[in-house]
Coordinates of C-alpha atoms in Angstrom, one line a residue:
M1200 CA 20.3 -47.6 -0.7
T1201 CA 19.3 -46.2 -4.0
G1202 CA 15.6 -46.7 -3.3
R1203 CA 15.9 -45.4 0.2
L1204 CA 17.8 -42.3 -1.0
A1205 CA 15.2 -41.7 -3.7
F1206 CA 12.4 -42.0 -1.1
F1207 CA 14.3 -39.5 1.2
I1208 CA 14.8 -37.0 -1.6
L1209 CA 11.1 -37.3 -2.6
N1210 CA 10.0 -36.6 0.9
L1211 CA 12.4 -33.8 1.3
A1212 CA 11.2 -32.2 -1.9
M1213 CA 7.6 -32.4 -0.7
F1214 CA 8.5 -30.9 2.6
L1215 CA 10.4 -28.0 1.0
L1216 CA 7.5 -27.4 -1.4
A1217 CA 5.0 -27.3 1.4
T1218 CA 7.1 -24.8 3.4
S1219 CA 8.4 -22.8 0.4
P1220 CA 7.9 -19.0 0.2
L1221 CA 5.2 -19.5 -2.5
S1222 CA 3.2 -21.6 0.0
A1223 CA 3.5 -18.9 2.6
Q1224 CA 2.4 -16.3 0.1
E1225 CA -0.6 -18.3 -0.9
D1226 CA -1.5 -18.7 2.8
L1227 CA -1.2 -14.9 3.2
L1228 CA -3.4 -14.3 0.2
A1229 CA -6.0 -16.8 1.5
K1230 CA -6.1 -15.0 4.9
A1231 CA -6.3 -11.6 3.2
R1232 CA -9.3 -12.7 1.1
Q1233 CA -11.1 -13.6 4.3
H1234 CA -11.0 -10.0 5.4
F1235 CA -10.8 -7.8 2.2
K1236 CA -12.3 -7.4 -1.2
P1237 CA -11.0 -5.5 -4.2
I1238 CA -12.7 -2.3 -5.4
P1239 CA -15.0 -3.1 -8.4
A1240 CA -14.0 -1.7 -11.7
K1241 CA -17.4 0.1 -12.1
A1242 CA -19.2 2.6 -9.9
P1243 CA -22.0 1.0 -7.8
I1244 CA -25.6 1.7 -8.6
I1245 CA -27.3 4.0 -6.2
K1246 CA -30.6 2.6 -5.0
G1247 CA -33.4 5.1 -5.7
N1248 CA -31.2 7.4 -7.6
P1249 CA -30.4 6.0 -11.0
A1250 CA -27.5 7.5 -12.9
S1251 CA -27.4 8.8 -16.4
P1252 CA -24.6 10.6 -18.3
E1253 CA -26.5 13.8 -18.1
K1254 CA -27.0 13.5 -14.3
I1255 CA -23.4 12.6 -13.6
E1256 CA -22.2 15.5 -15.7
L1257 CA -24.5 17.9 -13.8
G1258 CA -23.3 16.5 -10.5
K1259 CA -19.7 17.1 -11.5
M1260 CA -20.5 20.7 -12.4
L1261 CA -22.2 21.3 -9.1
F1262 CA -19.4 19.6 -7.2
F1263 CA -17.0 22.2 -8.6
D1264 CA -19.3 25.2 -8.5
P1265 CA -18.5 27.7 -5.7
R1266 CA -21.9 29.5 -6.2
L1267 CA -23.5 26.8 -4.1
S1268 CA -21.8 28.6 -1.2
G1269 CA -23.0 31.9 0.3
S1270 CA -19.6 33.5 -0.4
G1271 CA -19.4 32.3 -3.9
L1272 CA -15.9 31.0 -3.1
I1273 CA -16.3 27.5 -1.6
S1274 CA -17.2 24.4 -3.6
C1275 CA -17.4 20.7 -2.6
N1276 CA -14.0 20.4 -4.2
T1277 CA -12.5 23.0 -1.8
C1278 CA -12.6 20.5 1.1
H1279 CA -12.6 17.3 -1.0
N1280 CA -10.0 18.2 -3.6
L1281 CA -9.9 15.5 -6.2
G1282 CA -6.3 16.3 -7.0
M1283 CA -5.2 15.8 -3.4
G1284 CA -6.7 12.4 -2.5
G1285 CA -10.2 13.6 -2.1
D1286 CA -9.6 15.9 0.9
D1287 CA -7.9 19.2 1.6
N1288 CA -4.8 18.0 3.5
L1289 CA -5.6 20.3 6.4
D1290 CA -6.2 19.3 10.0
R1291 CA -9.6 20.9 9.9
S1292 CA -11.2 22.6 6.8
I1293 CA -11.4 26.3 6.4
G1294 CA -14.9 27.5 5.6
H1295 CA -17.1 30.6 5.4
G1296 CA -15.4 33.7 6.9
W1297 CA -12.2 31.7 7.5
A1298 CA -14.0 29.6 10.2
K1299 CA -12.4 26.3 11.0
G1300 CA -14.5 23.2 11.0
P1301 CA -14.7 20.9 14.1
R1302 CA -13.3 17.8 12.4
N1303 CA -10.9 16.6 9.7
A1304 CA -12.5 16.3 6.3
P1305 CA -12.8 12.7 5.2
T1306 CA -11.9 11.7 1.7
V1307 CA -14.7 11.7 -0.9
L1308 CA -12.9 8.9 -2.8
N1309 CA -14.6 5.6 -2.4
A1310 CA -17.1 7.2 0.1
V1311 CA -19.9 5.5 -1.7
F1312 CA -18.8 2.2 0.0
N1313 CA -19.1 3.6 3.5
V1314 CA -22.0 2.5 5.7
A1315 CA -22.8 6.2 6.3
Q1316 CA -21.2 9.6 5.9
F1317 CA -19.4 12.0 8.2
W1318 CA -17.3 10.8 11.1
D1319 CA -20.4 10.3 13.3
G1320 CA -22.5 8.7 10.5
R1321 CA -25.3 11.3 10.8
A1322 CA -25.9 11.2 7.1
P1323 CA -27.1 7.8 5.8
D1324 CA -25.9 8.4 2.2
L1325 CA -24.0 10.7 -0.1
Q1326 CA -27.2 12.5 -1.1
T1327 CA -27.9 13.5 2.5
Q1328 CA -24.3 14.4 3.1
A1329 CA -24.2 16.7 0.1
K1330 CA -26.9 18.9 1.7
G1331 CA -25.0 19.3 5.0
P1332 CA -21.9 21.4 4.2
V1333 CA -24.0 23.7 1.9
Q1334 CA -26.1 24.8 4.9
A1335 CA -23.4 24.6 7.6
G1336 CA -22.4 28.0 8.9
V1337 CA -18.7 27.1 9.2
E1338 CA -18.6 25.6 5.7
M1339 CA -20.6 27.0 2.8
A1340 CA -23.1 29.0 4.8
N1341 CA -26.0 28.9 2.3
T1342 CA -29.7 28.1 2.3
P1343 CA -31.7 25.7 0.2
Q1344 CA -33.9 28.5 -1.2
R1345 CA -30.9 30.6 -2.1
V1346 CA -29.2 27.7 -3.9
E1347 CA -32.4 27.1 -5.9
N1348 CA -32.6 30.8 -6.8
T1349 CA -29.0 30.7 -8.0
L1350 CA -29.5 27.6 -10.1
K1351 CA -32.8 28.8 -11.6
S1352 CA -31.2 32.1 -12.6
I1353 CA -28.7 30.3 -14.9
P1354 CA -30.4 29.0 -18.1
E1355 CA -27.9 26.3 -18.8
Y1356 CA -28.4 24.8 -15.3
V1357 CA -32.2 24.9 -15.8
S1358 CA -31.8 22.9 -19.1
R1359 CA -29.4 20.4 -17.5
F1360 CA -31.7 19.8 -14.6
Q1361 CA -34.6 19.2 -17.0
K1362 CA -32.6 16.6 -18.9
S1363 CA -31.3 14.9 -15.7
F1364 CA -34.7 14.7 -14.1
P1365 CA -37.1 14.5 -17.0
E1366 CA -40.0 13.2 -15.0
D1367 CA -39.8 15.8 -12.2
K1368 CA -42.3 18.7 -12.4
N1369 CA -39.9 20.8 -10.5
P1370 CA -36.4 19.6 -11.7
V1371 CA -34.4 22.5 -10.3
S1372 CA -34.5 21.8 -6.6
F1373 CA -32.2 21.5 -3.6
D1374 CA -33.0 17.8 -3.4
N1375 CA -32.1 17.2 -7.0
M1376 CA -28.9 19.2 -6.6
A1377 CA -27.9 16.6 -3.9
R1378 CA -29.0 13.7 -6.1
A1379 CA -26.9 14.8 -9.0
I1380 CA -23.8 15.3 -6.7
E1381 CA -24.4 11.8 -5.3
V1382 CA -24.3 10.0 -8.6
F1383 CA -21.2 11.9 -9.5
E1384 CA -19.5 11.1 -6.2
A1385 CA -20.3 7.5 -6.7
T1386 CA -18.0 7.5 -9.7
L1387 CA -15.1 8.6 -7.6
I1388 CA -13.6 5.2 -6.9
T1389 CA -10.0 4.1 -7.0
P1390 CA -9.6 0.5 -8.2
D1391 CA -6.5 -1.4 -9.2
S1392 CA -4.3 -0.5 -6.2
P1393 CA -1.3 -2.9 -5.8
F1394 CA -3.2 -4.5 -2.9
D1395 CA -6.3 -5.0 -5.2
Q1396 CA -4.1 -6.7 -7.7
F1397 CA -2.6 -8.9 -5.0
L1398 CA -6.2 -9.9 -3.9
K1399 CA -6.9 -10.9 -7.5
G1400 CA -4.0 -13.3 -7.4
R1401 CA -1.0 -11.3 -8.6
Q1402 CA 1.7 -12.3 -6.0
D1403 CA 4.3 -9.8 -7.2
A1404 CA 1.9 -6.8 -6.9
L1405 CA 3.2 -6.3 -3.3
S1406 CA 6.8 -6.1 -2.2
Q1407 CA 8.1 -8.4 0.6
Q1408 CA 7.9 -5.5 3.1
E1409 CA 4.3 -4.7 2.1
K1410 CA 3.4 -8.4 2.5
S1411 CA 5.0 -8.4 5.9
G1412 CA 3.0 -5.3 6.8
L1413 CA -0.2 -7.0 5.6
G1414 CA 0.6 -10.0 7.8
S1415 CA 1.2 -7.7 10.8
F1416 CA -2.0 -5.7 10.0
M1417 CA -4.0 -8.9 10.3
K1418 CA -2.1 -10.4 13.2
L1419 CA -2.3 -7.3 15.4
G1420 CA -6.1 -7.2 14.9
C1421 CA -6.3 -4.0 12.8
V1422 CA -8.8 -5.9 10.6
T1423 CA -11.4 -5.7 13.4
C1424 CA -12.2 -2.2 12.3
H1425 CA -10.6 -2.0 8.9
N1426 CA -11.9 -4.7 6.5
G1427 CA -14.2 -5.2 3.5
V1428 CA -14.0 -3.4 0.2
N1429 CA -13.2 0.0 1.7
I1430 CA -10.8 -1.4 4.4
G1431 CA -12.9 0.5 6.9
G1432 CA -16.0 2.7 6.8
D1433 CA -18.5 -0.1 7.6
D1434 CA -19.1 0.3 11.3
Y1435 CA -18.7 2.4 14.4
H1436 CA -16.1 1.8 17.1
I1437 CA -15.2 3.5 20.4
F1438 CA -11.9 5.4 20.0
G1439 CA -9.9 4.4 23.1
K1440 CA -11.6 1.1 23.6
L1441 CA -8.8 -0.4 25.6
N1442 CA -6.6 2.6 26.4
P1443 CA -7.4 6.3 26.4
P1444 CA -5.5 8.2 23.7
D1445 CA -4.0 11.6 24.2
P1446 CA -6.7 14.4 24.4
R1447 CA -5.2 16.0 21.3
H1448 CA -6.3 13.0 19.4
L1449 CA -9.6 12.6 21.3
P1450 CA -10.8 15.9 22.8
P1451 CA -13.4 15.3 25.6
G1452 CA -15.9 17.7 24.0
D1453 CA -16.4 15.7 20.8
K1454 CA -18.4 12.6 21.7
G1455 CA -18.7 11.4 18.1
R1456 CA -21.8 9.3 17.4
G1457 CA -22.8 9.6 21.0
G1458 CA -23.5 13.3 20.3
V1459 CA -25.9 12.5 17.4
P1460 CA -29.5 12.8 18.7
G1461 CA -31.5 9.6 18.3
S1462 CA -28.5 7.5 17.0
G1463 CA -28.2 5.4 20.1
G1464 CA -24.5 5.6 19.5
E1465 CA -21.9 5.3 22.3
D1466 CA -19.9 8.3 23.4
Y1467 CA -16.6 8.6 21.6
S1468 CA -17.6 6.1 18.9
F1469 CA -16.8 7.1 15.3
R1470 CA -17.2 5.5 11.9
S1471 CA -14.0 3.8 11.1
P1472 CA -12.3 5.7 8.2
T1473 CA -11.5 4.0 4.9
L1474 CA -7.8 3.3 4.6
R1475 CA -8.0 3.4 0.8
N1476 CA -5.4 6.0 -0.4
V1477 CA -4.5 6.8 3.2
A1478 CA -1.0 7.7 2.1
L1479 CA -2.5 10.7 0.3
T1480 CA -4.8 12.0 3.0
A1481 CA -2.7 13.3 5.9
P1482 CA -3.3 14.7 8.5
Y1483 CA -5.1 11.8 10.2
L1484 CA -7.8 11.0 12.7
H1485 CA -11.0 13.0 13.2
T1486 CA -9.0 15.7 14.8
G1487 CA -6.4 15.9 12.1
S1488 CA -3.9 15.8 15.0
S1489 CA -1.1 13.8 13.3
T1490 CA 0.6 13.9 9.9
D1491 CA 2.7 10.9 10.7
L1492 CA 1.1 7.6 9.5
G1493 CA 3.5 5.6 11.7
E1494 CA 2.5 7.6 14.8
V1495 CA -1.2 6.9 13.9
V1496 CA -0.5 3.2 13.7
R1497 CA 1.1 3.3 17.2
V1498 CA -1.8 5.4 18.6
M1499 CA -4.5 3.1 17.2
A1500 CA -2.6 -0.1 18.2
H1501 CA -2.4 1.1 21.8
A1502 CA -5.8 2.6 22.1
Q1503 CA -7.8 -0.1 20.3
L1504 CA -5.8 -3.3 20.7
D1505 CA -3.6 -2.7 23.7
K1506 CA -0.6 -3.6 21.5
T1507 CA 2.8 -1.9 21.1
P1508 CA 4.2 -2.8 17.7
G1509 CA 8.0 -2.5 17.2
D1510 CA 9.7 0.0 14.9
S1511 CA 10.2 -2.5 12.0
E1512 CA 6.6 -3.7 12.4
V1513 CA 5.3 -0.2 12.2
K1514 CA 7.4 0.5 9.1
D1515 CA 6.1 -2.7 7.4
I1516 CA 2.5 -1.7 8.2
V1517 CA 3.0 1.8 6.8
A1518 CA 4.5 0.2 3.7
F1519 CA 1.4 -2.0 3.4
L1520 CA -0.9 1.0 3.8
G1521 CA 1.0 2.7 0.9
S1522 CA -0.1 -0.3 -1.3
L1523 CA -3.7 0.8 -0.9
T1524 CA -3.3 3.8 -3.2
G1525 CA -5.5 3.0 -6.2
R1526 CA -5.9 4.5 -9.7
Q1527 CA -7.1 8.0 -9.1
P1528 CA -10.2 9.2 -11.0
Q1529 CA -9.4 11.3 -14.0
V1530 CA -11.9 14.2 -13.8
E1531 CA -11.7 17.0 -16.3
Y1532 CA -12.5 20.4 -14.7
P1533 CA -15.9 21.4 -16.0
R1534 CA -16.8 24.6 -17.8
L1535 CA -19.4 26.2 -15.5
P1536 CA -22.2 28.3 -17.0
P1537 CA -22.1 32.1 -16.4
S1538 CA -24.2 33.9 -13.9
T1539 CA -26.9 36.3 -15.0
S1540 CA -28.2 39.6 -13.8
S1541 CA -30.7 37.7 -11.6
T1542 CA -28.2 35.4 -10.0
P1543 CA -27.9 36.2 -6.2
L1544 CA -24.7 38.0 -5.4
P1545 CA -22.2 36.5 -2.9
L1546 CA -23.1 37.4 0.7
G1547 CA -21.7 40.8 1.7
M1548 CA -21.1 41.9 -1.9
A1549 CA -22.5 45.3 -2.9
S1550 CA -25.6 45.2 -5.1
R1551 CA -25.3 45.7 -8.8

């Protein structure tokens, strides 16, 4: 009997070990690693646009400088506020002359990991994206020539462009403005979120509810559109693939990538947004039509997956999404060089 009892106890112990919470957690981690990757600790290298300390600093100054706008009031940081999750927390951004933009401003944080920029992906990289809002009438309402005239009128900017682009015969240019902003924006990454720490093997980085939410997130199929380093941002998907969402979330007039000439994109397809720091970036969706992350989970589950998660499941998923908030970049507001008598005045301002 003693031998049989010992054999039974040994087998019971092995069974309990195999089915213990630790084993289940290890299984969850293994599944998560199949879909996600942690954000790297260092900013990625931009192909064709090497970074230097001088260029990054110049890019930071330009990112915060409202003189890139026609009004002299709007900077990149206005709509992509680095103290507010990299966006402006509005449904649609307010631009030149109090005009309201057509879509919700995506976060600039971790944007370097996106396959393309803007909701419809019309800009292939951050450099191209940086040029768009400066020229858009409902945003910064300026022109490349006027931007160049402004920058060339400020001696410190001329010197900084020369140091940042030493081999360029015409360093102060609209293109180089965008290149400088691009390398700065590439530094705006948010590593070390609780979820990143979990992916690296620290089991206690997530609470039990967050782990349950992660499991539901994968089981429901959310990972179809939200995966990889940025947990989204790497492909285009039709919004309303299985069920049409309410028109307030998907207005018929905005066809997304289908409205971009030459893209070959399908109507109502959009680049999936990154879910990194999503708890900081309400309101949500390209329309900015919801401030409730739980509501958005329900909308997307129904529209994309034909699923109806229960209340507790939604709460768990929202808790998991909260674990995606990473270490925010510490950016010191730069001292901007003063204008001169030859600096173009803001549009509509009386001449000197």
